[in-house]
Short mmCIF file of C-alpha atoms in Angstrom, two decimals:
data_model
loop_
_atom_site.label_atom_id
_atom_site.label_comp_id
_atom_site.label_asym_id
_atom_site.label_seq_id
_atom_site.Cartn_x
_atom_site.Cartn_y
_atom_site.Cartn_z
CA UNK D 1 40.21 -84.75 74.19
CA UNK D 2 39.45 -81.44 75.41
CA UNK D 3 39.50 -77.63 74.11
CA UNK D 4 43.06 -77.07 75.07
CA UNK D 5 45.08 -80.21 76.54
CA UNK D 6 48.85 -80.03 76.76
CA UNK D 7 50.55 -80.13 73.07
CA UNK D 8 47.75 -79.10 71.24
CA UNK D 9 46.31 -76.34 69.44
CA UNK D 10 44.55 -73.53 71.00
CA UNK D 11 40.98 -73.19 68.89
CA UNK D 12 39.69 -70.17 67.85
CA UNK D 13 36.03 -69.60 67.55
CA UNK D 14 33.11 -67.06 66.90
CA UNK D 15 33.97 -64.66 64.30
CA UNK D 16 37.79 -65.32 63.58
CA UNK D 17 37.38 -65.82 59.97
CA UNK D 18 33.45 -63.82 59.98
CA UNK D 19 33.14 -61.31 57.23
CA UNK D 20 31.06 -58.22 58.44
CA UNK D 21 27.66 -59.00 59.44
CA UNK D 22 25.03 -59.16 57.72
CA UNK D 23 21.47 -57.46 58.81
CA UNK D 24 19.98 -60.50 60.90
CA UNK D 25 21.87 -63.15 59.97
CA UNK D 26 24.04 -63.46 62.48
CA UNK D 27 23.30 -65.85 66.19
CA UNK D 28 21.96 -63.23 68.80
CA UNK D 29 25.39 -62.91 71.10
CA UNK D 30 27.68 -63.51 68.69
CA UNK D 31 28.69 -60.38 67.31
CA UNK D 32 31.66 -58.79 69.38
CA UNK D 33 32.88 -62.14 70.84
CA UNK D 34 36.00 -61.54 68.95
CA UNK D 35 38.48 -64.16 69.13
CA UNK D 36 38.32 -67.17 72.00
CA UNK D 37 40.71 -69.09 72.79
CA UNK D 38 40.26 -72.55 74.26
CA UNK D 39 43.16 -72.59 76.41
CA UNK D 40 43.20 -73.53 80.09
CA UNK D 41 46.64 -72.99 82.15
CA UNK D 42 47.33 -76.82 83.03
CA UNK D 43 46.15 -77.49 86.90
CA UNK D 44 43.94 -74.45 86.92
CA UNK D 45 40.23 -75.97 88.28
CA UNK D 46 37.70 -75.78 85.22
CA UNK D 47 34.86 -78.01 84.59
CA UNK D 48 35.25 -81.29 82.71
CA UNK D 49 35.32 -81.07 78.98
CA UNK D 50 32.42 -82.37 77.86
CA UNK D 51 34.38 -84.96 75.43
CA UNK D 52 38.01 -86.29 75.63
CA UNK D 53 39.73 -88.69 72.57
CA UNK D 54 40.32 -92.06 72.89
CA UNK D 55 41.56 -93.27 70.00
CA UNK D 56 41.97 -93.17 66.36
CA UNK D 57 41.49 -96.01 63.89
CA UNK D 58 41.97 -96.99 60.18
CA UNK D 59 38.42 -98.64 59.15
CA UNK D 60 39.22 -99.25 55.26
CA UNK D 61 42.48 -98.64 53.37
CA UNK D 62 43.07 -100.11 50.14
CA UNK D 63 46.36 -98.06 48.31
CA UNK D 64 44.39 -99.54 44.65
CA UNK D 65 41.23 -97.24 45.57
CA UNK D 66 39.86 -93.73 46.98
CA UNK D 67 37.54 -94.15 49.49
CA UNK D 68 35.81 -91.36 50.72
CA UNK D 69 32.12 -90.09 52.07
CA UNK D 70 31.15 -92.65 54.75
CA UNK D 71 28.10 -92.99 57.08
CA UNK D 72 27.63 -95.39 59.69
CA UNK D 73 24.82 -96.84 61.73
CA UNK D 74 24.48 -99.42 64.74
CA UNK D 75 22.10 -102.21 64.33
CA UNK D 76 19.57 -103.10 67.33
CA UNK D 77 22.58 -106.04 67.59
CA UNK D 78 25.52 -103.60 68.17
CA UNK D 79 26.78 -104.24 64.67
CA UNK D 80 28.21 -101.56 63.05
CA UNK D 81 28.11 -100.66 59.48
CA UNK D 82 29.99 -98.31 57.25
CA UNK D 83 29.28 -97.35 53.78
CA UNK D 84 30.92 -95.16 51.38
CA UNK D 85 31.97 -94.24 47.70
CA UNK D 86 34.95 -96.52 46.49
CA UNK D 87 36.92 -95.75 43.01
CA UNK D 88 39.68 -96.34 41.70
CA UNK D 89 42.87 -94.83 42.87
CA UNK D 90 43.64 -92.89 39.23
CA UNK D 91 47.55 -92.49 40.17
CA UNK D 92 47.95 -96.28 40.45
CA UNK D 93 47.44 -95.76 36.72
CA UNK D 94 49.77 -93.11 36.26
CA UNK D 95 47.50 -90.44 36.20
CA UNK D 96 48.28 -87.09 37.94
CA UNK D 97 45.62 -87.56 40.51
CA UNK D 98 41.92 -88.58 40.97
CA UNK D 99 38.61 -86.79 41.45
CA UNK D 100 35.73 -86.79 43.11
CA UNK D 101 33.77 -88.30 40.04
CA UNK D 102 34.78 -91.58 38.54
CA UNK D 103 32.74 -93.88 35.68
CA UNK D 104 33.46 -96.88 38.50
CA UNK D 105 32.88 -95.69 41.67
CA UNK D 106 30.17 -97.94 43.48
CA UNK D 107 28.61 -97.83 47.32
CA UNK D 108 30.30 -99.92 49.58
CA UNK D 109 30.54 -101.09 52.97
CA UNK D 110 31.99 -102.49 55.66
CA UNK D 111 30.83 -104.52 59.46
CA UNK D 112 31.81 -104.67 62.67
CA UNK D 113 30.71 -107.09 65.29
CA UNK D 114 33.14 -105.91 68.13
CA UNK D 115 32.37 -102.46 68.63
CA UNK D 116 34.88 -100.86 66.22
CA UNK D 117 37.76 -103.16 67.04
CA UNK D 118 38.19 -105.05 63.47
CA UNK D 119 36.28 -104.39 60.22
CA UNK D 120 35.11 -106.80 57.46
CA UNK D 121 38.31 -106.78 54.99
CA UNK D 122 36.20 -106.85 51.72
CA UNK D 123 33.92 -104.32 51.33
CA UNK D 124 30.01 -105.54 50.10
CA UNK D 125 28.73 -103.95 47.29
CA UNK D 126 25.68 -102.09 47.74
CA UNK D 127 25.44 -100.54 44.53
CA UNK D 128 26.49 -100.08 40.92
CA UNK D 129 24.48 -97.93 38.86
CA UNK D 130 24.43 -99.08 35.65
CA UNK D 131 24.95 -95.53 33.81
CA UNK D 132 27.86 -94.29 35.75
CA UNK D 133 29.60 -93.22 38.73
CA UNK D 134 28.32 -93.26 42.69
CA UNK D 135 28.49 -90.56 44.82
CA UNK D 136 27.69 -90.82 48.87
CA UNK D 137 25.76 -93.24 50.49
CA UNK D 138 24.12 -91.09 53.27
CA UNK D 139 22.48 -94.05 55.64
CA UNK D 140 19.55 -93.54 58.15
CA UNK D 141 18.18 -96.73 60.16
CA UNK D 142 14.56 -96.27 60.62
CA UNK D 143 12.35 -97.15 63.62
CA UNK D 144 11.21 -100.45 62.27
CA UNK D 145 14.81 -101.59 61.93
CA UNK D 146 15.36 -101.06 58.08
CA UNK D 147 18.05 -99.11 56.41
CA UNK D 148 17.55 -96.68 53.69
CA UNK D 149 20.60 -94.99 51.68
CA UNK D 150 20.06 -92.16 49.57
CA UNK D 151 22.98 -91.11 46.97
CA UNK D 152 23.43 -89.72 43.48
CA UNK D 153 25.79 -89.99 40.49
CA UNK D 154 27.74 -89.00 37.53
CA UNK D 155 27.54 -90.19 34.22
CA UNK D 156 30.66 -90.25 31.74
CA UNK D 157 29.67 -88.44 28.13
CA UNK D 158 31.59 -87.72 25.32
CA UNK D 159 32.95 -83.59 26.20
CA UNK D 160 31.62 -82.47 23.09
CA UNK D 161 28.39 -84.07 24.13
CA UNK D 162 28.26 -82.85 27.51
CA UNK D 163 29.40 -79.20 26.33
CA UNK D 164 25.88 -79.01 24.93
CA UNK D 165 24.11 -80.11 28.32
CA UNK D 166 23.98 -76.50 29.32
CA UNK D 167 20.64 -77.26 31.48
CA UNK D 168 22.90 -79.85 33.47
CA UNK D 169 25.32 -79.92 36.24
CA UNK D 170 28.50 -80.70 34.57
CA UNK D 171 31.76 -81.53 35.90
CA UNK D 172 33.79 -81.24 32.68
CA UNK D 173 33.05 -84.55 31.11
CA UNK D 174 30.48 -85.69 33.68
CA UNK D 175 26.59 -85.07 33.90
CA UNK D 176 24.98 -85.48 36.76
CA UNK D 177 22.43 -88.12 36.74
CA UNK D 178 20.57 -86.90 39.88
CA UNK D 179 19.55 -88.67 43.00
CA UNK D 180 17.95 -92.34 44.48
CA UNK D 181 17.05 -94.05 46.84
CA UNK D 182 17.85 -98.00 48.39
CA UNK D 183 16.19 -100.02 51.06
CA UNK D 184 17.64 -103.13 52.78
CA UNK D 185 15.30 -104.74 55.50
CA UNK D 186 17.84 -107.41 56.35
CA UNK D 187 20.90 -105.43 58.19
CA UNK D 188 22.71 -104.53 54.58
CA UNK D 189 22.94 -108.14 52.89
CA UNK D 190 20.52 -107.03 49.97
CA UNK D 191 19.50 -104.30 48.87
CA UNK D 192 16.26 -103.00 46.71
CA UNK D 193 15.92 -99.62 44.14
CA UNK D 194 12.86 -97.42 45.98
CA UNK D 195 10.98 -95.31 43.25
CA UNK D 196 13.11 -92.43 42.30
CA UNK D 197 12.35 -89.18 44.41
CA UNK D 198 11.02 -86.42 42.52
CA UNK D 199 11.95 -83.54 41.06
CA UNK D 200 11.96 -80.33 42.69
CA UNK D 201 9.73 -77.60 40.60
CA UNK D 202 12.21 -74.95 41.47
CA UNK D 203 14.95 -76.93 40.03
CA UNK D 204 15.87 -75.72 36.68
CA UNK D 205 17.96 -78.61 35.51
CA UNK D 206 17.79 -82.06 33.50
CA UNK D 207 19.94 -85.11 34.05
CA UNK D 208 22.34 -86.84 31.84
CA UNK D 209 19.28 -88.64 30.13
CA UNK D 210 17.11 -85.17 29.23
CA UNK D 211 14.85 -85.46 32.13
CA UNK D 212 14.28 -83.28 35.20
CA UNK D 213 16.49 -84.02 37.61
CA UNK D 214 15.57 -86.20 40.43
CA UNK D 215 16.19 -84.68 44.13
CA UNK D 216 19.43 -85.69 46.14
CA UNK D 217 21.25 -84.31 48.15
CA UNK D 218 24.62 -85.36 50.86
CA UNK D 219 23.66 -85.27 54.41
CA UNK D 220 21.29 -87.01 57.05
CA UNK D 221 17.87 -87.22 56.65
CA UNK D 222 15.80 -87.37 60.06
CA UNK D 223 12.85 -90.07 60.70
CA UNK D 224 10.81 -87.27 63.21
CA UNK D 225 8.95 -88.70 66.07
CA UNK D 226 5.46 -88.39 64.14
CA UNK D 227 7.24 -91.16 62.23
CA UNK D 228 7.68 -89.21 58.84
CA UNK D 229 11.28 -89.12 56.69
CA UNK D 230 12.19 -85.35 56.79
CA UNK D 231 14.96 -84.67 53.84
CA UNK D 232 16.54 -81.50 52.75
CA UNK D 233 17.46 -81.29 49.44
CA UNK D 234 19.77 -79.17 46.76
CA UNK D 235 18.40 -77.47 44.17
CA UNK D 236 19.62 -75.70 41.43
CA UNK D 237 17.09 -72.67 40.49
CA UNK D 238 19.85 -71.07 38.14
CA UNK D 239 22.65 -72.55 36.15
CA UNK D 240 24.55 -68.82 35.22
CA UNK D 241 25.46 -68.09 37.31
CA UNK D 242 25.48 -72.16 39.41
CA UNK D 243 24.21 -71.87 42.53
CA UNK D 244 21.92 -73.96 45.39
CA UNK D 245 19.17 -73.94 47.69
CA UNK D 246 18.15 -76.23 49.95
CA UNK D 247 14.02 -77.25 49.72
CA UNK D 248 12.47 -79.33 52.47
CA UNK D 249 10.85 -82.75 51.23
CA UNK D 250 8.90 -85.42 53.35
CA UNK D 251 7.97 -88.78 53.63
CA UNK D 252 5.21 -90.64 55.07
CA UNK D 253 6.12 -94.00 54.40
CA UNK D 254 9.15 -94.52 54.95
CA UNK D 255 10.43 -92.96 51.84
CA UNK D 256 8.57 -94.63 48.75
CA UNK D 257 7.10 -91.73 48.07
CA UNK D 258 7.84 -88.02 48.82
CA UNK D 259 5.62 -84.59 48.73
CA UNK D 260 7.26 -81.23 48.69
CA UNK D 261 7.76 -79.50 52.27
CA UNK D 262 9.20 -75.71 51.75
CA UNK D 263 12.26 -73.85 51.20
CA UNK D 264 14.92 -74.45 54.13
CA UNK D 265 17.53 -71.66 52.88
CA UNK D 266 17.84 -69.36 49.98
CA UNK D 267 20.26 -66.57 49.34
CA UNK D 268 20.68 -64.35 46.47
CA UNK D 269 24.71 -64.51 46.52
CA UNK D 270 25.13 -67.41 49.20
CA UNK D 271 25.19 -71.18 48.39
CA UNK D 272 23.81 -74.10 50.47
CA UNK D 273 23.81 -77.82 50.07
CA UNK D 274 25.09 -80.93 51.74
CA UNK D 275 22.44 -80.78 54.59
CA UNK D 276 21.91 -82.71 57.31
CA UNK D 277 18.69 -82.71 59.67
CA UNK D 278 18.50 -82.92 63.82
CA UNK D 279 15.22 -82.97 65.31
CA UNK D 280 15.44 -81.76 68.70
CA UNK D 281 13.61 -82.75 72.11
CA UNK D 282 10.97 -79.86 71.54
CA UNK D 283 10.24 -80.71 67.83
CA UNK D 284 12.10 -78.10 66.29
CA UNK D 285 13.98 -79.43 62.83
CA UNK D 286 17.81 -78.58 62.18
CA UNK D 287 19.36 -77.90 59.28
CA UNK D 288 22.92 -77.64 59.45
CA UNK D 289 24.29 -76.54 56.12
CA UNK D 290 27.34 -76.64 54.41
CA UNK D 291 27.63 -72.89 51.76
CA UNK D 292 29.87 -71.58 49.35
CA UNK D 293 30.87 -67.95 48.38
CA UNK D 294 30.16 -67.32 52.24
CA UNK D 295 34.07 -68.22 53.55
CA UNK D 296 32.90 -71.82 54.19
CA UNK D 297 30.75 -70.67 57.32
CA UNK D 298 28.39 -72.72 58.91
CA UNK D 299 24.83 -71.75 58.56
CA UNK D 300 21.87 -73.41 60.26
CA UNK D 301 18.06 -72.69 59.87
CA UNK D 302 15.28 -73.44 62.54
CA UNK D 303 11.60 -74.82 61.98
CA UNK D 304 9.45 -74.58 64.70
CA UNK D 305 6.14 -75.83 63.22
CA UNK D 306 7.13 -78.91 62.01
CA UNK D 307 8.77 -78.49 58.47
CA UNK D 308 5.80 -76.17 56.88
CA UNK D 309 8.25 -73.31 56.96
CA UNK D 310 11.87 -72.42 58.51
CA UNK D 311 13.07 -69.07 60.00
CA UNK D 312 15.54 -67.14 58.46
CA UNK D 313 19.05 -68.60 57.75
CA UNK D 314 21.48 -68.14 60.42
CA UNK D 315 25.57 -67.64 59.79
CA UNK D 316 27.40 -69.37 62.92
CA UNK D 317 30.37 -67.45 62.70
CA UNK D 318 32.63 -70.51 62.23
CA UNK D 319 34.22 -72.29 59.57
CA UNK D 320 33.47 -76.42 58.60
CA UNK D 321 31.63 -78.78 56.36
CA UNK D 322 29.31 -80.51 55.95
CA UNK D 323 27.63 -81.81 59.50
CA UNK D 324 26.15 -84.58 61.21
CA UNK D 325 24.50 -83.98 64.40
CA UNK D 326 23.62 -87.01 67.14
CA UNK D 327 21.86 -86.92 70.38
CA UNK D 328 23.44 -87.72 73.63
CA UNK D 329 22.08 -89.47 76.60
CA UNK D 330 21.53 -86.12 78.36
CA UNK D 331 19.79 -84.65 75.59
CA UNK D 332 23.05 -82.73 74.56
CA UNK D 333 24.67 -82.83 70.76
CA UNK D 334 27.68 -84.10 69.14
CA UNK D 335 27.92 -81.89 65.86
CA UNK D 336 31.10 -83.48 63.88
CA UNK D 337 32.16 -81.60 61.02
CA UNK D 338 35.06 -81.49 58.11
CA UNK D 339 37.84 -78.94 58.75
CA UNK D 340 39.71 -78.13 54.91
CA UNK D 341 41.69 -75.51 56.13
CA UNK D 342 45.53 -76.06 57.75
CA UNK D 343 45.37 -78.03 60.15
CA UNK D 344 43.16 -79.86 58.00
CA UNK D 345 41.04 -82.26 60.19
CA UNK D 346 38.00 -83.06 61.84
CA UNK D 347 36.47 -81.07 64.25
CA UNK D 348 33.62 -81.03 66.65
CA UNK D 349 31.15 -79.21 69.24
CA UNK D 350 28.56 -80.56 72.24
CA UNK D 351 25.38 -77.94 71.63
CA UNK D 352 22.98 -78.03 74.06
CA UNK D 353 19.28 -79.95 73.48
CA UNK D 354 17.82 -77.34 71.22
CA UNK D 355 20.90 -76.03 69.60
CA UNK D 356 20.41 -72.57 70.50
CA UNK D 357 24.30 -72.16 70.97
CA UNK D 358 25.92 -73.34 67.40
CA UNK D 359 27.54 -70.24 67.59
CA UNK D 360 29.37 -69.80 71.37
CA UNK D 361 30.23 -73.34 71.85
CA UNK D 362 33.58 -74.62 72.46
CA UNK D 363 35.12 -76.62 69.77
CA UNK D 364 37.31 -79.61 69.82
CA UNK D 365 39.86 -80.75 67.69
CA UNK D 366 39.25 -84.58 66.72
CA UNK D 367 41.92 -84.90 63.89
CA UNK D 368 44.33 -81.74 62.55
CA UNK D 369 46.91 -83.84 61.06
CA UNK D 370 45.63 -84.58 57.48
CA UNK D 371 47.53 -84.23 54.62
CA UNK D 372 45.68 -81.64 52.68
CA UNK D 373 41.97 -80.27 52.55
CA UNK D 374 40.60 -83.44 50.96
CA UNK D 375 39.01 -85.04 53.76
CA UNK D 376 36.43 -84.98 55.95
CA UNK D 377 32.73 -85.65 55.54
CA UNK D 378 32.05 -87.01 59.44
CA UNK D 379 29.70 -89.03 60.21
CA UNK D 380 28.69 -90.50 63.74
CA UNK D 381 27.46 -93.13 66.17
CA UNK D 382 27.47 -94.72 69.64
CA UNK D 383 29.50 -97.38 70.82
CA UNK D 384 28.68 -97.64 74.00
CA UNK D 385 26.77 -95.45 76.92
CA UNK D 386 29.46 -92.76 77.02
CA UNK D 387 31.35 -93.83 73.77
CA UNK D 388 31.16 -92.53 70.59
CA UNK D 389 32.45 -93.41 66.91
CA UNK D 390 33.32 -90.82 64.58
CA UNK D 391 33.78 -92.25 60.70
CA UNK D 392 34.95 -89.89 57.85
CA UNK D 393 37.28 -90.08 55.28
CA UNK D 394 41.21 -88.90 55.37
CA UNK D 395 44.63 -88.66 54.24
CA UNK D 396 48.26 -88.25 55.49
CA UNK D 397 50.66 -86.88 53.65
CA UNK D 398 48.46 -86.42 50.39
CA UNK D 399 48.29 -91.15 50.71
CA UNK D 400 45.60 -92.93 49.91
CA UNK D 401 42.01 -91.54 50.90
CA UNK D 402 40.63 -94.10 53.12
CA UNK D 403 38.13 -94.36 55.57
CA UNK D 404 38.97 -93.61 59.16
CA UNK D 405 37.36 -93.13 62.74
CA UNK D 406 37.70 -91.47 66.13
CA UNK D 407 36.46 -92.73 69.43
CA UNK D 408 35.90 -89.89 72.08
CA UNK D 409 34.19 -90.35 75.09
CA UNK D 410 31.23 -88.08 76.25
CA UNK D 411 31.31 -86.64 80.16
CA UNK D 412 27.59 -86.78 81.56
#
């Protein structure tokens, strides 16, 4: 796979879709860069892409069931696992279609003991909250070898009930029930509730059950190399109009307990959420963030001092949601990210150790063949020394959402 190979689409970059800039919240450079294109004349002598595709594969597809908002891991073994939502698929009823919030929907997952080649047919449960629906298991293997999963849900009230929620996130019938945490210390078999994480002061909202809502949020958390869990979080300041922040919390051990950090982004008139966090070689924490009324940009914001404050939010130029960032051999990194616009896809870019060039570099098409915008949600990790898995969640042809993968391999 590289920028521009024979037969497929040229990839335009920095600024295409930008909306004028605003004062200092743009990546130094990136203003005049106008439209790139990735294309190389075939046989003209250019350095070696930095990734190429290998394959594609189908990890979990069940026509019964939507599956949808994976994360993977590889165990000290080479075992890899997979988890994500799964609901029913509402049209096998004869409904119209199905949503992104279901009473059933649990957290899954699936194995694989030969490096991607075959997957575990019947998905393990890893949890069923007893109140409602699951939303993404977002996994992070710690150094000690144990796995924690963080998610959040929906619960299913009666609309004339949830009408009068107005201090909740509602999605018509649904009220959110907030976020919590699981542990497993045995490789996924079993699974235990951690306390629930706490609530955000600048979070003006309850849960389903009257009580301030408990933090979540869809994305990576980061285990920094002082050994603490570093987790950005959404929170709602204002219901009217709806919009998010994201708020920096950490963990010294190992995510029992949590103490507030700082804001990561806030905006009058832009929306963040579904964060995930890269720690690079120097320290410096990541957030790549995923907004709304911004044109679906990209924006990423910078600490430098260890989490006690970030820089000013930066706009990348570039469309794509949400992000997971992983660190290659050479100290490069993979940033995979969701692509709802035609070509719908996946998409990616190599950044260099401390990220410093989100904005200029080159992207790469993984997938651009999906049915319609609802996919996406990438998640990654290695297979080998120069092989990487891709997971996230697809469709062709508006068929069953199911979970799906791409190998690409990673020049040094």
């Amino acid at each position: 796979m590289t920028p521009s190979p024979p037969g497929c689409r040229g990839v335009a970059r920095a600024g295409q879709h930008a909306k004028p800039a605003r004062p200092g919240r743009r990546w130094p450079g990136l203003c005049g860069l106008g439209l790139l294109c990735a294309t190389l004349p075939q046989g003209e002598a250019a350095d070696a892409p930095a990734l190429r595709k290998v394959r594609d594969l189908v990890i979990y597809q069940d026509s019964r069931f939507y599956a949808a908002f994976p994360s993977v891991v590889r165990r000290p073994d080479g075992e890899l696992l997979v988890a994500f939502r799964r609901a029913p698929e509402r049209r096998v009823f004869g409904e119209s279609h199905t949503s992104h919030t279901d009473p059933s929907s649990q957290l899954v997952l699936v194995r694989s003991g030969d490096g991607g080649q075959s997957w575990s047919e019947r998905p393990e449960l890893i949890f069923a909250h007893p109140f409602g629906g699951c939303q993404d298991p977002c996994l992070v293997q710690l150094q000690d070898g144990s796995l924690l999963c963080s998610s959040y849900g929906w619960a299913l009230l009666e609309a004339a009930r949830a009408a009068r929620m107005t201090n909740s996130l509602r999605h018509g019938p649904f009220v959110f029930l907030g976020g919590w945490l699981l542990r497993s210390g045995d490789g996924g078999r079993t699974w235990s509730e951690l306390p629930p994480p706490p609530h955000v002061p600048a979070d003006a909202t309850c849960d389903a059950l009257g009580r301030p809502t408990a933090a979540f949020n869809r994305g990576a958390m980061c285990e920094g190399r002082d050994g603490k869990l570093y987790w950005a979080v959404a929170v709602h300041p204002d219901l009217s109009p709806r919009r998010t922040e994201t708020h920096l919390l950490v963990s010294a051990d190992r995510g029992r307990t949590w103490r507030y950090g700082c804001p990561v982004a806030q905006d009058p008139k832009v929306t963040f959420n579904e964060t995930s966090l890269y720690q690079t070689p120097r320290g410096d924490l990541l957030a790549f963030m995923r907004t709304a009324d911004f044109d679906d940009h990209t924006t990423v914001a910078r600490s430098t001092n260890g989490g006690r404050s970030f820089q000013p939010w930066q706009d990348a130029g570039w469309r794509g949601h949400p992000h997971h960032a992983l660190r290659l051999p050479d100290q490069r990194v993979l940033l995979v990210y969701g692509y709802r616009h035609a070509p719908f896809g996946i998409r990616a870019r190599v950044l260099n150790p401390e990220c410093t060039d989100v904005a200029t570099a080159p992207e790469f098409v993984l997938r651009d063949d999906g049915g319609n915008g609802d996919l996406g949600y990438p998640w990654a990790t290695w297979l080998s020394a120069d092989e990487v898995l891709v997971v996230y969640y697809f469709n062709v042809a508006d068929g069953p959402r199911h979970i799906a993968g791409t190998v690409v391999r990673v020049s040094r």
